[in-house]
XYZ file of C-alpha atoms in Angstrom:
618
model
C 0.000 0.000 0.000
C 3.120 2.276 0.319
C 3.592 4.488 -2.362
C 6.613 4.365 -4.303
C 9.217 6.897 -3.837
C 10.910 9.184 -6.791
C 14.160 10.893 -7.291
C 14.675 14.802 -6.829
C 14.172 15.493 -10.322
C 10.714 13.208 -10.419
C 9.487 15.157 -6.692
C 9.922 18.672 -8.536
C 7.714 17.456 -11.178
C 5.607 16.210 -9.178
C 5.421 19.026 -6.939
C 4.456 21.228 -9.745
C 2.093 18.780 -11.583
C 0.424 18.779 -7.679
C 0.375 22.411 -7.614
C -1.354 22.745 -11.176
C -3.844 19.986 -9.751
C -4.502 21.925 -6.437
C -5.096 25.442 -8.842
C -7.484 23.987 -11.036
C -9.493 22.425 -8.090
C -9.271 25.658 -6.907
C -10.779 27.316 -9.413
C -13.476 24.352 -9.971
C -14.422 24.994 -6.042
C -14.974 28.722 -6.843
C -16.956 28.731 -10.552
C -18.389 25.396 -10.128
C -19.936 25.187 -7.033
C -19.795 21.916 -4.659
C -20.054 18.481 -5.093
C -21.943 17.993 -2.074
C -25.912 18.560 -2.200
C -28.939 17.756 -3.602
C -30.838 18.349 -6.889
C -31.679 21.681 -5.222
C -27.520 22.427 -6.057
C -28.579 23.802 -9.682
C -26.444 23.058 -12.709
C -23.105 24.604 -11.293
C -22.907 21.876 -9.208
C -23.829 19.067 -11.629
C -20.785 20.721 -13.850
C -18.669 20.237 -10.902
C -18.843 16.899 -10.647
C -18.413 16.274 -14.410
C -15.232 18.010 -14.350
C -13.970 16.220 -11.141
C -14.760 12.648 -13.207
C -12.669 13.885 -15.968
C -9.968 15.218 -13.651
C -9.481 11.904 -12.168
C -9.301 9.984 -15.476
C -6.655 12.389 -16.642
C -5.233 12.325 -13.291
C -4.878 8.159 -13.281
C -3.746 7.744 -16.856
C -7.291 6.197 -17.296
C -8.987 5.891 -20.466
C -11.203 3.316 -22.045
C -9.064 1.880 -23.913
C -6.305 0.578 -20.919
C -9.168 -0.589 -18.891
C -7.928 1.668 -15.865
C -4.317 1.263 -16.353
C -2.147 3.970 -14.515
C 1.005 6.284 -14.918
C 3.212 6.333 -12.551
C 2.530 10.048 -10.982
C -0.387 8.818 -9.063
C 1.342 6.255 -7.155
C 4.596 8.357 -6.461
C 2.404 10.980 -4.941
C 3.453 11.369 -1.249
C 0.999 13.698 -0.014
C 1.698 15.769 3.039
C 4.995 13.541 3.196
C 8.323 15.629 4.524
C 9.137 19.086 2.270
C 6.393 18.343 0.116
C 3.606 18.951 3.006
C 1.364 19.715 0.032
C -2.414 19.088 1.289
C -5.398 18.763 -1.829
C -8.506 20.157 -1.161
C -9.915 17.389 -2.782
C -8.868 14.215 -4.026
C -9.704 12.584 -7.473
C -12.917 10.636 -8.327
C -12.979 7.165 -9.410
C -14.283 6.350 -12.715
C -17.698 4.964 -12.630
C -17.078 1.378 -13.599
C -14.595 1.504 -10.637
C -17.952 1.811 -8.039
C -17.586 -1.349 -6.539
C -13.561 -1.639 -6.725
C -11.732 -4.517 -4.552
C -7.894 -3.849 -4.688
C -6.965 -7.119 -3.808
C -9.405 -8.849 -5.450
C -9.399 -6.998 -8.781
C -10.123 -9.782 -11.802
C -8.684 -7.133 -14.276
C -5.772 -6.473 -12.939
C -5.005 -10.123 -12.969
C -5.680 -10.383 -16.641
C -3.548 -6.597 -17.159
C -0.578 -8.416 -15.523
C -1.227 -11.444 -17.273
C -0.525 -13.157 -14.002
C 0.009 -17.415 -14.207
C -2.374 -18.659 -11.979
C -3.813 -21.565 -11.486
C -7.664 -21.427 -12.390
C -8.479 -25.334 -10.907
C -6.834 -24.317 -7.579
C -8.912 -21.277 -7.378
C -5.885 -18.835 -7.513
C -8.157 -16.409 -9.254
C -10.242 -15.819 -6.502
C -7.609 -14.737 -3.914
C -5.871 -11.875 -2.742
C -3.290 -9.768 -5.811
C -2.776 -6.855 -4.546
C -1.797 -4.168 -7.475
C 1.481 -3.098 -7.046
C 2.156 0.696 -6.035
C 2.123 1.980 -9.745
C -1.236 0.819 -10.501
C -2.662 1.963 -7.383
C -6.032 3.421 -7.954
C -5.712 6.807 -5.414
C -8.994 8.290 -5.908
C -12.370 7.935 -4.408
C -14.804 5.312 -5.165
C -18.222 7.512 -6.037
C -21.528 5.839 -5.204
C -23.616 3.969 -8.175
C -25.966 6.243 -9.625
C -29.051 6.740 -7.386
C -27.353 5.891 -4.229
C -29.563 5.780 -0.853
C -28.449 5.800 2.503
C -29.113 1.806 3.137
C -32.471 0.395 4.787
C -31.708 0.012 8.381
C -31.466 -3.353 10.340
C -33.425 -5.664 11.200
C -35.514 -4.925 7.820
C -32.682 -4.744 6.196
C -32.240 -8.572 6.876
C -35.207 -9.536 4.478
C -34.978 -6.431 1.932
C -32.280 -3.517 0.506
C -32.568 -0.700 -1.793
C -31.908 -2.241 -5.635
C -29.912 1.361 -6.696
C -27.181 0.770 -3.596
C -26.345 -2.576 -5.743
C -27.873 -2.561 -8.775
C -27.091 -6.330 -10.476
C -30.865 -8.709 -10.211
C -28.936 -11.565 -12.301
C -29.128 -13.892 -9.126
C -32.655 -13.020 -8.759
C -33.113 -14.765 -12.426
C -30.286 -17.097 -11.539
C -32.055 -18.455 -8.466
C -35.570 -17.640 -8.958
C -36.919 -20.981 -8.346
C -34.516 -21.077 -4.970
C -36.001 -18.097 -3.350
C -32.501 -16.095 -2.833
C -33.673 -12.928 -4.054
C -36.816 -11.166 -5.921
C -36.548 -7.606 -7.518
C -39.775 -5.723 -5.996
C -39.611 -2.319 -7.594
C -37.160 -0.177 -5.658
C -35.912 -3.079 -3.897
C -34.725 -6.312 -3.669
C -36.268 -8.835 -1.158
C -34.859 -11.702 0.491
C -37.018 -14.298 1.188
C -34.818 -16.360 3.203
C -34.310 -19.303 0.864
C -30.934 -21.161 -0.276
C -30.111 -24.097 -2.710
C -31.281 -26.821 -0.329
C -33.298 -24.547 1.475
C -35.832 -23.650 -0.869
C -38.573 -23.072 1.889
C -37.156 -20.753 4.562
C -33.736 -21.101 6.524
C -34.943 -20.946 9.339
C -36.969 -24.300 8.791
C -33.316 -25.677 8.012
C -31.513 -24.169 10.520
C -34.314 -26.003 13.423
C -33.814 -29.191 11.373
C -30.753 -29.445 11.872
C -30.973 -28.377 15.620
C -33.402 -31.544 15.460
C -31.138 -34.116 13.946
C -28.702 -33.358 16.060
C -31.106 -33.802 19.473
C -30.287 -30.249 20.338
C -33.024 -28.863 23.103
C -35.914 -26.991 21.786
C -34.712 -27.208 18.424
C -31.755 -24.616 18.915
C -28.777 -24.717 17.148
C -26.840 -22.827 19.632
C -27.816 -25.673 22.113
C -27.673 -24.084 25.269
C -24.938 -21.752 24.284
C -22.438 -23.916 23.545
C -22.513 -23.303 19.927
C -21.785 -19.782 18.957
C -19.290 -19.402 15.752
C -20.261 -20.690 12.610
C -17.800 -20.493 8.834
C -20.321 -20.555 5.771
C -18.335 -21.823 3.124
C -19.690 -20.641 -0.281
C -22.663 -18.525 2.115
C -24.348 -17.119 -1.327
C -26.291 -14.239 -0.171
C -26.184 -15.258 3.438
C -29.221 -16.043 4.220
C -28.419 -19.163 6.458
C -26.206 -16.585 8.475
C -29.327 -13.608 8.872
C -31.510 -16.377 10.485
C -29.092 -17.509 12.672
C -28.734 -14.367 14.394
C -32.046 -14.592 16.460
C -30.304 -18.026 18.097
C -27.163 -16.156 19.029
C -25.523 -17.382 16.772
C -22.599 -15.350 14.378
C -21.591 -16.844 11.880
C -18.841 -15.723 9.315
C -20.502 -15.727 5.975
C -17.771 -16.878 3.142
C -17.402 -16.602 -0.754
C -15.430 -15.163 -3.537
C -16.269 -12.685 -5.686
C -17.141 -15.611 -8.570
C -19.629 -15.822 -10.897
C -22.187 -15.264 -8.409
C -21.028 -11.408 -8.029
C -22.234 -9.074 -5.484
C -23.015 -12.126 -2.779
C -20.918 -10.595 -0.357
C -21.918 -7.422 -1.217
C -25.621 -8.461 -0.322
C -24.771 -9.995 2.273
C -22.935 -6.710 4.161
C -25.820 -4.435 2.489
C -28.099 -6.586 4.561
C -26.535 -5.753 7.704
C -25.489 -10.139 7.798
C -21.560 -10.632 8.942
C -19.795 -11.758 5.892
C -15.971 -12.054 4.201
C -15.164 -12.633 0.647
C -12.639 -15.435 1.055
C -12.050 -18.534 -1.128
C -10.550 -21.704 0.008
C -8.168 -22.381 -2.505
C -4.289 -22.036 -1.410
C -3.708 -20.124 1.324
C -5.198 -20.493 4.500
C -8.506 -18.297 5.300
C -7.539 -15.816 7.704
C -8.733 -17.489 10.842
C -7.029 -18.915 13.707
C -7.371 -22.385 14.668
C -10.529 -23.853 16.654
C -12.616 -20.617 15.386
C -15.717 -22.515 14.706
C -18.364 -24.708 16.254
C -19.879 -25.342 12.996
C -18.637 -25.345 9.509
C -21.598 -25.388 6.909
C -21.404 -26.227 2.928
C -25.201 -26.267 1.266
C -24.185 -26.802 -2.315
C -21.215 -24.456 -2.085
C -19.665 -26.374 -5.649
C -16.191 -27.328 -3.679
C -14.225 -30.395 -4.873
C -13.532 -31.578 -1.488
C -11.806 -34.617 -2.213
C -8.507 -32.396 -4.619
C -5.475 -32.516 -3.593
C -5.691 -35.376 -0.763
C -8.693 -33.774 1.118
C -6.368 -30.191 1.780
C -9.754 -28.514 1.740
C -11.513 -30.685 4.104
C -8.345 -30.200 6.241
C -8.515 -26.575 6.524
C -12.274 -26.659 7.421
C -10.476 -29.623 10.299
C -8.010 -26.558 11.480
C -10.870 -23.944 12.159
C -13.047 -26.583 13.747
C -12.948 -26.978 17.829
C -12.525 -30.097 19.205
C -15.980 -31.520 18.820
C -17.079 -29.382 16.461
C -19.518 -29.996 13.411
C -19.622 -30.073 9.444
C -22.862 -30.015 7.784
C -22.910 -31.107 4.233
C -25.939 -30.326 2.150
C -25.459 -31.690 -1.236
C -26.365 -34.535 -3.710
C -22.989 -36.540 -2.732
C -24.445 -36.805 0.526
C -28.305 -38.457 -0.418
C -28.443 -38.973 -4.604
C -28.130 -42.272 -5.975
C -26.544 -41.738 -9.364
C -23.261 -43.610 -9.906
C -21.387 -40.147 -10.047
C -22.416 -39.141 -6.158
C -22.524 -42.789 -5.086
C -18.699 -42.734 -6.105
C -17.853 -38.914 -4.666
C -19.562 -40.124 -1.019
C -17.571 -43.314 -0.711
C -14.614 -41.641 -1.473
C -15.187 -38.596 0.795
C -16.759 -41.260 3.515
C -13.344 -43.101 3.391
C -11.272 -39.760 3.746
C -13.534 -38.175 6.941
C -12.977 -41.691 8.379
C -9.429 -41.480 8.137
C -9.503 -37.805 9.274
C -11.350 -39.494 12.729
C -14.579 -37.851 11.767
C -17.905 -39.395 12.560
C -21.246 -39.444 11.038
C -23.541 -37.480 13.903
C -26.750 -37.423 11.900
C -27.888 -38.163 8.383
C -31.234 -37.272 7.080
C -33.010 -36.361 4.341
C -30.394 -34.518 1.806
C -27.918 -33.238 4.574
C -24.716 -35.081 6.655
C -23.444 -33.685 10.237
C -19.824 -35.019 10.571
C -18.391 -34.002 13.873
C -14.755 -34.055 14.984
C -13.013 -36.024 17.879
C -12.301 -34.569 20.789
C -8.717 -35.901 21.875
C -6.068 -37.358 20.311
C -6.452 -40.547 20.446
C -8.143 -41.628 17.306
C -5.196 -39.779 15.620
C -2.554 -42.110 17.705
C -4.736 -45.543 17.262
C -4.701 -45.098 13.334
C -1.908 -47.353 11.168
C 1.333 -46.295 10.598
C 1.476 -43.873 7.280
C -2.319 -43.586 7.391
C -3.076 -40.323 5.042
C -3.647 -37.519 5.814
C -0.736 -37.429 8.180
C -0.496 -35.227 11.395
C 1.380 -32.218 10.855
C 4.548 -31.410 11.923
C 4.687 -30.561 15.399
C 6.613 -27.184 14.360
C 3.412 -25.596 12.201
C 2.118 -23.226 13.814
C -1.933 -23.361 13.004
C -2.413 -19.640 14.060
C -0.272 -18.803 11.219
C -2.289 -17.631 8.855
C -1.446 -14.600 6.768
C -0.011 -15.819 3.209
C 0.484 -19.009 5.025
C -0.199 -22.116 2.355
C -2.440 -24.961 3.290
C -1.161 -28.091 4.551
C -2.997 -31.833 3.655
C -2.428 -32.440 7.295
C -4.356 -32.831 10.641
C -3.400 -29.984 12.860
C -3.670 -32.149 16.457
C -4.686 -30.603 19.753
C -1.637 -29.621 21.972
C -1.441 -31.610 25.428
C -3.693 -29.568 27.436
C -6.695 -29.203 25.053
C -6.317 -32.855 24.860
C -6.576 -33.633 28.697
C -9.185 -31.056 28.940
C -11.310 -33.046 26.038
C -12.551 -29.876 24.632
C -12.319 -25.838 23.685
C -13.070 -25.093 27.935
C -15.325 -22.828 26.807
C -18.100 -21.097 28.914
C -21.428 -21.045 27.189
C -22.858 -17.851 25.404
C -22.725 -15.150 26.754
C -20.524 -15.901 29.659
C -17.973 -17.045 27.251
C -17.746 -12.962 26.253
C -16.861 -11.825 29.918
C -14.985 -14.973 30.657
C -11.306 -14.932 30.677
C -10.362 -17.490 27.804
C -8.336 -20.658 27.585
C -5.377 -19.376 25.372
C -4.775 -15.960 27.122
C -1.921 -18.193 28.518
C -0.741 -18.493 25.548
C 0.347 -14.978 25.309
C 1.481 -14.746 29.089
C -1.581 -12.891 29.956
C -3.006 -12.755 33.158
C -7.336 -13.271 34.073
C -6.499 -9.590 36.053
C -4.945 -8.463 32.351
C -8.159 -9.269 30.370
C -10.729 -7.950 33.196
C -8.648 -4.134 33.304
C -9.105 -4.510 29.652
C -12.677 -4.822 29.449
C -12.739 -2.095 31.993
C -10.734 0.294 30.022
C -12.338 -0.320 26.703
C -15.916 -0.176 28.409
C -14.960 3.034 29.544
C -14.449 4.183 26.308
C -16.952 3.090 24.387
C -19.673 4.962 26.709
C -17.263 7.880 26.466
C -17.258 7.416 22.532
C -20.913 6.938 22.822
C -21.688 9.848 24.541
C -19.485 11.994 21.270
C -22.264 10.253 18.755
C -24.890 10.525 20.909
C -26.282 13.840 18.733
C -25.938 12.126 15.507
C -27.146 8.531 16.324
C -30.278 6.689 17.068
C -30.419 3.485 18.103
C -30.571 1.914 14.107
C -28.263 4.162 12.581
C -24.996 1.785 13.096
C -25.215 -1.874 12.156
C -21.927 -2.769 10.516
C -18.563 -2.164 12.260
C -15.359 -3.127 12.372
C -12.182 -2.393 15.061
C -9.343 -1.838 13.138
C -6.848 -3.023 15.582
C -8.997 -5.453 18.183
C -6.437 -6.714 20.295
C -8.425 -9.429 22.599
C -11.580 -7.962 21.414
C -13.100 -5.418 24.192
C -14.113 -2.730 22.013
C -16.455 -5.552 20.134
C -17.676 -6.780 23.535
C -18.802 -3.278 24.791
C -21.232 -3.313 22.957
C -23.025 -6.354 23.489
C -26.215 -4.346 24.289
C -26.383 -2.520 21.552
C -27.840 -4.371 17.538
C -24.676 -4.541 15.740
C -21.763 -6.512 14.992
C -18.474 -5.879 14.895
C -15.703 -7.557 12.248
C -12.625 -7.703 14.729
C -9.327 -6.870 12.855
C -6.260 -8.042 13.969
C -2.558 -7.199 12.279
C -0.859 -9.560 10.779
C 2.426 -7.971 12.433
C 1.162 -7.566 16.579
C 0.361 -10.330 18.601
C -1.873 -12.971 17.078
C -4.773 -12.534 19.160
C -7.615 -13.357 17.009
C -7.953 -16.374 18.673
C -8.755 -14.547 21.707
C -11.461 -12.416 20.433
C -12.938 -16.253 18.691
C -13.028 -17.402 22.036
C -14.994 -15.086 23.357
C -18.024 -15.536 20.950
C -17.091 -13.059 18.399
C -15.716 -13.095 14.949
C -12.841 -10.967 12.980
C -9.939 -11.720 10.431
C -6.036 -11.402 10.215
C -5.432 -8.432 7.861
C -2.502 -6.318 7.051
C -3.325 -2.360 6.703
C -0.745 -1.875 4.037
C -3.023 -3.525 1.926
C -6.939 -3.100 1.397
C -9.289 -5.249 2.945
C -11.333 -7.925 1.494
C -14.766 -6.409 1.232
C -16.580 -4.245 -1.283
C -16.656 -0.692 -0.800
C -19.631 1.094 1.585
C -20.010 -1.553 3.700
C -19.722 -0.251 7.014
C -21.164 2.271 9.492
C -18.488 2.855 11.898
C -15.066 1.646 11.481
C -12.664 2.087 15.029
C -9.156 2.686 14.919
C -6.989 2.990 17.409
C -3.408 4.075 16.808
C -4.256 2.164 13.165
C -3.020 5.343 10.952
C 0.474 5.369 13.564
C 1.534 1.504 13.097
C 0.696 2.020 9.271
C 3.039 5.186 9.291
C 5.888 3.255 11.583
C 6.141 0.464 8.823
C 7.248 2.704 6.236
C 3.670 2.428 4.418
C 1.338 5.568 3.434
C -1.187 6.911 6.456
C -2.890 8.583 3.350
C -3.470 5.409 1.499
C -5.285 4.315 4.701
C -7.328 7.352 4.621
C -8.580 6.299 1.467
C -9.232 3.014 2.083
C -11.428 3.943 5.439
C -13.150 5.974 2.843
C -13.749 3.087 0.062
C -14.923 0.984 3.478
C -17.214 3.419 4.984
C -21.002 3.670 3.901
C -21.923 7.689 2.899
C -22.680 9.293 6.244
C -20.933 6.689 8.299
C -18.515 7.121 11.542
C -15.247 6.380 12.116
C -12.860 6.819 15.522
C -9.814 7.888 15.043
C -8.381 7.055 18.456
C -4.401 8.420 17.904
C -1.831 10.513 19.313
C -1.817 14.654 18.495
C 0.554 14.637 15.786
C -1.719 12.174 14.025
C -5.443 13.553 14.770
C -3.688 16.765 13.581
C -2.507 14.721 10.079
C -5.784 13.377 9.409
C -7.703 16.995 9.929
C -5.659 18.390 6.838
C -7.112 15.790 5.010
C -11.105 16.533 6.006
C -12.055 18.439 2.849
C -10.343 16.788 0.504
C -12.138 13.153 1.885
C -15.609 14.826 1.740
C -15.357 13.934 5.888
C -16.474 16.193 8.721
C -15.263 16.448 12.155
C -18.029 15.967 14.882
C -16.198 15.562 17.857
C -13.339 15.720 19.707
C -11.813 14.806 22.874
C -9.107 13.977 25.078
C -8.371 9.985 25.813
C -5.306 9.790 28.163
C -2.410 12.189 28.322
C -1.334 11.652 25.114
C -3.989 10.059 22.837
C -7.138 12.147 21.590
C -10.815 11.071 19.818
C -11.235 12.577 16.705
C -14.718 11.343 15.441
C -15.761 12.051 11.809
C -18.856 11.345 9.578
C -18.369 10.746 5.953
C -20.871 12.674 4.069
C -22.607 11.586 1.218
C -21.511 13.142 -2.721
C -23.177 12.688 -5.871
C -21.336 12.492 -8.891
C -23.050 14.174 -12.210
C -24.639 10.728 -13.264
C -26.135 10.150 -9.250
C -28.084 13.703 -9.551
C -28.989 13.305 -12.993
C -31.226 10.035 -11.470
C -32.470 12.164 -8.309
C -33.350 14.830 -10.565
């Protein structure tokens, strides 16, 4: 994410090609009005965001025949960076077609590079970040009729169609009941591939063949995470919620496009992830429950490696469930594909807990000793006692069983408390990282503390359905997320790849997150969060060499129009990140003083029409 850097000669020409930019914004801000508004802003304004678009094409090197390919001023730019200190009072525009840009996960930038990857493996689908000359620094506009999004819990069963305009799924799946275009919306009627007539008549079902009380899933607490693999447009996730139940809603952005998307614009927790080489981004024994209802994954390639990585993020004792023709059609085909994956769960010391109807609960052992009964060079083997299963980030999968460590084994379990205990309760690992039960209680204190104070800062621009999707930037063990327990939302816990690897922590406690690494951009589409937290984020970014500005713009691809975010940093810092307030579109809102030397800056991103989003208001 670090831009690159430039010679003397290149910074002069920079600096002046920056100054002519800055002038002719300038001069735009004075004869053309502002971007911000309504249809109420006259034609000066419409202008003005016309000649912004073009700016940033020129500005990127874009033009339609490169298909967004860059020169190399835009990513040597090093904005407010030593003797240059030169601030923009506004930063380029995205082109359109750029509306619903994923860095990392950018399908045309993999075909510009002509990158040689392998397309059975799933390569595709993962993360490529563009290097720094083909950075796209601008600011992803909003798709033409934007509306601030339909708040939860409607937003569960419907969504504005203009905030993601693409209904192919709802002819795709029509007779599956994903989605249905209703005029001005799309509705979600809670249906899936195998669960045609409501999710939540599959999600008790399964409660039921697994003799769970009352027909819960989350059986008396004790079943809290969930990973859907290949999650479409979550549905199975949305209705799981009302058991208290999270579950971390998975799938690339593949020829179903815009699941994820959906998913987030519905207010469900969900990832875009693939399992194809590298490990997901979770620590191991994340899960309770790992679910797969027709997610289209060859689980018996490469000696069962998928089916292994599913065996890392599962607890001890924790389930699979398996919707899919292998697992109750009689054709020669699936008759074949459930031997052979019958044979391999067998050998991974999986059982069958329930079978009925077109679904399969495996569930895994809960010591060793199944491992250490099995023959000699029985496959998969155990992995090598030096792999570290936390290890996660560009970490490559392994066709091995990741065994419990001594203690999980005499314990014959996760030691978990039930939900919600298990969210106050000091958990299992926190020895792992030498920390102490007193450690993790002053923690909770201290970030409960500030949440109410942070709180209190909103309080004049919040009601209680105005945040629903929000992420911590840098969780630690998770007490920001836990704060606010009371409160309808749900909180993607972010922990860096470089700090200490406490995900597993914050997993433990009943919540969810993902390893990420800030010099890069995060897997998700943009505007699709309310609030994102980050404390001392924009300082580690800026210690490690890579650009605190590129982060800025990134928070802003992230962020939903007229979202929050906490900036939670040192002076030098808070004052940084003010010089940068017009040219984001952002506005200040509050501002206090955390400890002697950190300080609360919070900010609301407001929401900006480009030309083509007024011309549909009009």
């Amino acid at each position: 994410m670090s831009r690159g850097r430039s010679d003397g000669s290149q910074k002069k020409r920079i600096v002046a090609s920056i100054c002519a930019v800055t002038v002719f914004i300038g001069l735009l801000y004075v004869y053309g009005g502002s971007i911000f508004g309504s249809q109420n802003n006259g034609s000066s304004a419409l202008e003005y965001g016309k000649s912004l678009k073009r700016l940033g094409s020129s500005y990127l090197g874009v033009d339609d025949d490169n298909d967004g390919k860059q020169d190399e001023s835009s990513s040597s730019l090093r904005l407010g960076d030593g003797e240059d200190n030169i601030v923009p009072k506004s930063f380029p525009v995205c082109d359109d077609r750029h509306s619903e840009l994923i860095p990392c996960l950018d399908r045309h930038l993999i075909y510009q590079l002509r990158m040689k990857l392998d397309l059975s493996l799933m390569e595709h689908y993962e993360r490529h970040c563009p290097p720094a000359e083909r950075r796209y620094n601008c600011l992803i506009p909003p798709p033409s009729g934007y509306k601030v999004p339909v708040k939860w819990p409607q937003s569960r069963d419907e969504v504005w169609k203009a905030n993601i305009p693409h209904t192919h799924l709802a002819k795709e799946k029509s007779d599956q009941n994903w989605m249905v275009v209703k005029g001005e919306k799309i509705v979600f009627p809670g249906g899936g591939t195998h669960f045609h007539y409501g999710a939540d008549k599959y999600i008790a079902s399964m409660a039921n063949m697994l003799n769970f009380s009352n027909n819960n899933l989350n059986n008396g607490g004790r079943l809290r995470t969930v990973l859907d693999v290949g999650c479409g447009v979550a549905s199975f996730g949305g209705y799981l919620l009302s058991s208290n139940i999270i579950a971390m809603s998975l799938a690339p952005n593949d020829v179903h496009q815009n699941q994820i998307q959906f998913a987030l614009e519905r207010g469900i927790p969900a990832y875009l992830g693939v399992l194809g080489t590298k490990r997901l981004p979770y620590p191991s024994r994340s899960f309770e429950l790992a679910h797969c209802s027709r997610c289209r994954i060859d689980w018996l390639q490469r000696d069962g490696i998928l089916l292994l990585e599913l065996d890392r993020l599962l607890r001890p004792g924790g389930y699979f469930a398996y919707s899919s023709p292998e697992a109750y059609a009689q054709d020669e085909e699936d008759l074949r594909i459930w031997k052979e994956m019958s044979d391999l769960v067998g050998r991974m010391c999986w059982r069958i807990a329930a079978k009925q109807d077109q679904t399969v609960i495996w569930q895994k052992p809960l010591t060793n000793d199944c491992y250490m009964a099995r023959e000699p060079g029985t496959r998969p083997p155990l992995c090598q006692s030096d792999d570290d299963p936390d290890a996660v980030w560009g970490v490559n999968m392994e066709a091995c069983i990741t065994r419990y460590s001594d203690h999980d084994n005499k314990v014959k379990g996760s030691g978990l408390a039930p939900w919600p205990a298990r969210l106050t309760s000091p958990p299992p690992r926190l020895a792992d990282f030498g920390y102490s039960n007193e450690m993790f209680e002053k923690d909770m204190e201290q970030w409960q503390e500030r949440v109410d104070k942070y709180w209190n800062l909103l309080g004049p621009k919040i009601k209680s359905n105005t945040l629903r999707n929000i992420m911590d930037m840098k969780a630690n063990m998770g007490s920001f997320g836990a704060a606010l327990k009371d409160k309808d939302v749900w909180v993607m816990n972010v922990v860096p790849q470089d700090g200490p690897n406490t995900l597993k922590l914050i997993y433990d406690r009943g919540l969810i997150g993902a390893t990420h690494d800030w010099c890069e951009a995060f897997s998700t589409y943009p505007r699709t969060y309310d609030l994102l937290h980050a404390w001392t984020v924009l300082s580690d970014v800026a210690k490690k060499d890579c650009s605190p500005e590129d982060l800025l713009i990134e928070i802003d691809r992230m962020l939903r129009p007229t979202g929050f975010i906490i900036i939670h940093d040192k002076q030098p810092m808070i004052d940084f990140v003010k010089k940068y307030l017009t040219a984001l579109h952002w506005e200040a809102v509050a501002t206090a003083d955390s400890s002697s030397d950190e300080v609360v800056l919070i900010i609301q991103k407001k929401l900006w029409l480009t030309s083509g989003s007024f011309r549909d208001t009009e």
